[in-house]
Each structure stands twice: as C-alpha cells, then as structure tokens.
Amino acid sequence: MDRPQVVAENYANPVTCLFHVLFKAGALAFYILFSLFVKSFVIIFVITVFLAALDFWVVKNVSGRILVGMRWWNEIDDEGNSVWKFECLDGESLARMNKKDSWLFWWTLYLTVSDPCPWGCLVCVLFPTDKIVIGFYTH
C-alpha cells in the first residue's frame, strides 16, 4: 500500500529570501572576518555601516513587502510634523502568504535582534573596545 506523498511547501520567493538573509549575514561576516585581517577601524566601520544600510533598505522596501506584505513610510503633514504610516495585509490575504517565506523573514529579524549580546561579549574578549560600537550598530 502506497503512502500519500506529503508535498513540502517551498519558498515562493527564493531570490528575495536569499537577499534577505545575505545582507544580514554579509554585514556580520564582514565585520568579524575583516576585523581579523584589516587594522583600519575606519574602513571596517564605513563598510559595515554601508552593508547594514543595504540590509535595512532590503527589509523595508523589498523583503518586507514581498515576504510578509508590510509597507511603511514617512509623510509630513500640513503642520510640518513627521507622521509614520504602516500598512499590512488583511487576515485573508495574510493567510494566503507562503508560510516558509514568512517564517524566514520573522526569524531572521528575531535572531539578528537577539544576537548582539553574545557577539558583544566575543568582541570584548577578542577585539579592542572601540570596535564594540560597530558590533552593536550592525544589529
């Protein structure tokens, strides 16, 4: 008797998922690896902040919209005040989103927010204290 095959859900947007993870890992990997080989704090700081800015842009403008259906932006009202606008999909549309894409998006955000403490401790032990600033800034 044949068992029914359970079809595993694949990523609906694998390229978006790849870049979502790639930019997060890129900033962290660059910081750790180049701190071992390059002695210029300024070069490491500038490139790490640039990679973190690319990650922010990808999350805000690409992966947030495609993977979980979120949008946000800033508007200036008539009185000159800054007003943030947030939108997300309704419940029905959200239920149709790919579960793997959503899981990857949220867990990479959770992990990158929660990991500065261990990395900060590692940086304190291995590197000069001025480089701690980058370690916390990139997360």
CSV table of C-alpha atoms in Angstrom, one decimal:
chain,number,residue,atom,x,y,z
A,1,MET,CA,0.0,0.0,0.0
A,2,ASP,CA,1.5,3.3,-1.1
A,3,ARG,CA,1.7,6.2,1.4
A,4,PRO,CA,0.4,9.5,0.2
A,5,GLN,CA,3.3,11.8,-0.6
A,6,VAL,CA,3.3,15.0,1.6
A,7,VAL,CA,4.4,17.8,-0.6
A,8,ALA,CA,6.6,20.2,1.3
A,9,GLU,CA,5.9,23.8,0.8
A,10,ASN,CA,8.8,25.5,-1.0
A,11,TYR,CA,9.8,29.1,-0.8
A,12,ALA,CA,7.5,31.2,-3.0
A,13,ASN,CA,10.2,33.9,-3.4
A,14,PRO,CA,13.6,32.2,-3.1
A,15,VAL,CA,15.6,35.1,-4.5
A,16,THR,CA,14.0,37.6,-2.1
A,17,CYS,CA,14.7,35.1,0.8
A,18,LEU,CA,18.3,34.8,-0.3
A,19,PHE,CA,18.9,38.5,-0.4
A,20,HIS,CA,17.0,39.0,2.9
A,21,VAL,CA,19.5,36.6,4.6
A,22,LEU,CA,22.5,37.6,2.5
A,23,PHE,CA,22.6,41.2,3.6
A,24,LYS,CA,22.1,40.4,7.2
A,25,ALA,CA,24.9,37.8,7.1
A,26,GLY,CA,27.1,40.0,4.9
A,27,ALA,CA,27.4,42.8,7.5
A,28,LEU,CA,28.1,40.4,10.3
A,29,ALA,CA,30.6,38.3,8.4
A,30,PHE,CA,32.4,41.3,7.0
A,31,TYR,CA,32.7,42.8,10.5
A,32,ILE,CA,34.0,39.6,12.1
A,33,LEU,CA,36.3,38.4,9.3
A,34,PHE,CA,37.8,41.8,8.3
A,35,SER,CA,38.4,42.7,11.9
A,36,LEU,CA,40.8,39.8,12.0
A,37,PHE,CA,42.8,40.9,8.9
A,38,VAL,CA,42.4,44.6,8.5
A,39,LYS,CA,43.6,47.0,11.1
A,40,SER,CA,41.9,50.1,9.9
A,41,PHE,CA,38.9,50.8,12.1
A,42,VAL,CA,37.5,53.5,9.7
A,43,ILE,CA,37.4,51.2,6.7
A,44,ILE,CA,35.7,48.4,8.7
A,45,PHE,CA,33.2,50.9,10.3
A,46,VAL,CA,32.2,52.5,7.0
A,47,ILE,CA,31.8,49.3,5.0
A,48,THR,CA,29.9,47.6,7.9
A,49,VAL,CA,27.5,50.5,8.2
A,50,PHE,CA,27.0,50.5,4.5
A,51,LEU,CA,26.2,46.8,4.5
A,52,ALA,CA,23.8,47.4,7.4
A,53,ALA,CA,22.1,50.2,5.5
A,54,LEU,CA,21.7,47.9,2.5
A,55,ASP,CA,20.1,45.3,4.8
A,56,PHE,CA,17.7,47.9,6.1
A,57,TRP,CA,16.7,49.0,2.6
A,58,VAL,CA,16.1,45.4,1.5
A,59,VAL,CA,14.0,44.7,4.6
A,60,LYS,CA,12.0,47.9,4.3
A,61,ASN,CA,11.5,48.1,0.5
A,62,VAL,CA,11.7,44.6,-0.8
A,63,SER,CA,11.5,41.6,1.5
A,64,GLY,CA,9.0,43.2,3.9
A,65,ARG,CA,6.6,43.8,1.1
A,66,ILE,CA,7.1,40.6,-0.8
A,67,LEU,CA,7.5,38.1,2.0
A,68,VAL,CA,5.0,39.3,4.6
A,69,GLY,CA,3.0,42.1,2.9
A,70,MET,CA,4.1,45.0,5.1
A,71,ARG,CA,4.7,48.6,3.9
A,72,TRP,CA,5.7,51.7,5.9
A,73,TRP,CA,6.7,55.2,5.0
A,74,ASN,CA,7.0,58.7,6.4
A,75,GLU,CA,4.8,61.7,5.5
A,76,ILE,CA,5.0,65.3,6.6
A,77,ASP,CA,1.6,66.7,7.5
A,78,ASP,CA,0.3,70.2,6.9
A,79,GLU,CA,1.8,71.4,10.2
A,80,GLY,CA,5.2,70.1,9.4
A,81,ASN,CA,5.1,67.1,11.7
A,82,SER,CA,6.5,63.7,10.7
A,83,VAL,CA,3.9,61.0,10.5
A,84,TRP,CA,4.7,57.4,10.1
A,85,LYS,CA,2.2,55.3,8.0
A,86,PHE,CA,2.1,51.5,8.5
A,87,GLU,CA,0.2,49.0,6.3
A,88,CYS,CA,-0.2,45.3,6.4
A,89,LEU,CA,-2.3,42.7,4.6
A,90,ASP,CA,-5.7,41.9,5.8
A,91,GLY,CA,-6.3,38.5,7.5
A,92,GLU,CA,-7.5,36.7,4.4
A,93,SER,CA,-4.6,37.9,2.2
A,94,LEU,CA,-2.1,37.1,5.0
A,95,ALA,CA,-3.5,33.6,5.2
A,96,ARG,CA,-2.5,33.1,1.6
A,97,MET,CA,1.1,34.2,2.1
A,98,ASN,CA,3.7,31.5,1.9
A,99,LYS,CA,4.4,30.2,5.4
A,100,LYS,CA,8.1,29.4,4.8
A,101,ASP,CA,8.7,32.9,3.4
A,102,SER,CA,7.0,34.5,6.5
A,103,TRP,CA,8.9,32.2,8.9
A,104,LEU,CA,12.3,33.1,7.3
A,105,PHE,CA,11.5,36.8,7.4
A,106,TRP,CA,10.5,37.0,11.0
A,107,TRP,CA,13.0,34.5,12.5
A,108,THR,CA,16.0,36.2,10.7
A,109,LEU,CA,14.7,39.5,12.2
A,110,TYR,CA,14.4,38.0,15.7
A,111,LEU,CA,17.8,36.3,15.5
A,112,THR,CA,19.6,39.4,14.3
A,113,VAL,CA,18.0,41.5,17.1
A,114,SER,CA,18.7,38.9,19.8
A,115,ASP,CA,22.4,38.1,18.9
A,116,PRO,CA,24.2,41.4,19.8
A,117,CYS,CA,24.8,40.3,23.4
A,118,PRO,CA,26.9,37.1,22.6
A,119,TRP,CA,28.7,38.9,19.8
A,120,GLY,CA,29.3,41.9,22.1
A,121,CYS,CA,30.9,39.6,24.6
A,122,LEU,CA,33.0,38.0,21.9
A,123,VAL,CA,34.1,41.4,20.7
A,124,CYS,CA,35.1,42.5,24.2
A,125,VAL,CA,37.3,39.4,24.5
A,126,LEU,CA,38.8,39.3,21.1
A,127,PHE,CA,39.0,42.9,19.8
A,128,PRO,CA,39.8,46.4,21.1
A,129,THR,CA,36.9,48.1,22.8
A,130,ASP,CA,36.4,50.8,20.1
A,131,LYS,CA,35.1,48.1,17.7
A,132,ILE,CA,32.2,47.2,20.1
A,133,VAL,CA,30.4,50.2,18.6
A,134,ILE,CA,30.2,48.5,15.2
A,135,GLY,CA,29.1,45.2,16.7
A,136,PHE,CA,26.0,46.8,18.3
A,137,TYR,CA,25.3,49.2,15.5
A,138,THR,CA,25.0,46.4,12.9
A,139,HIS,CA,22.3,44.6,14.8
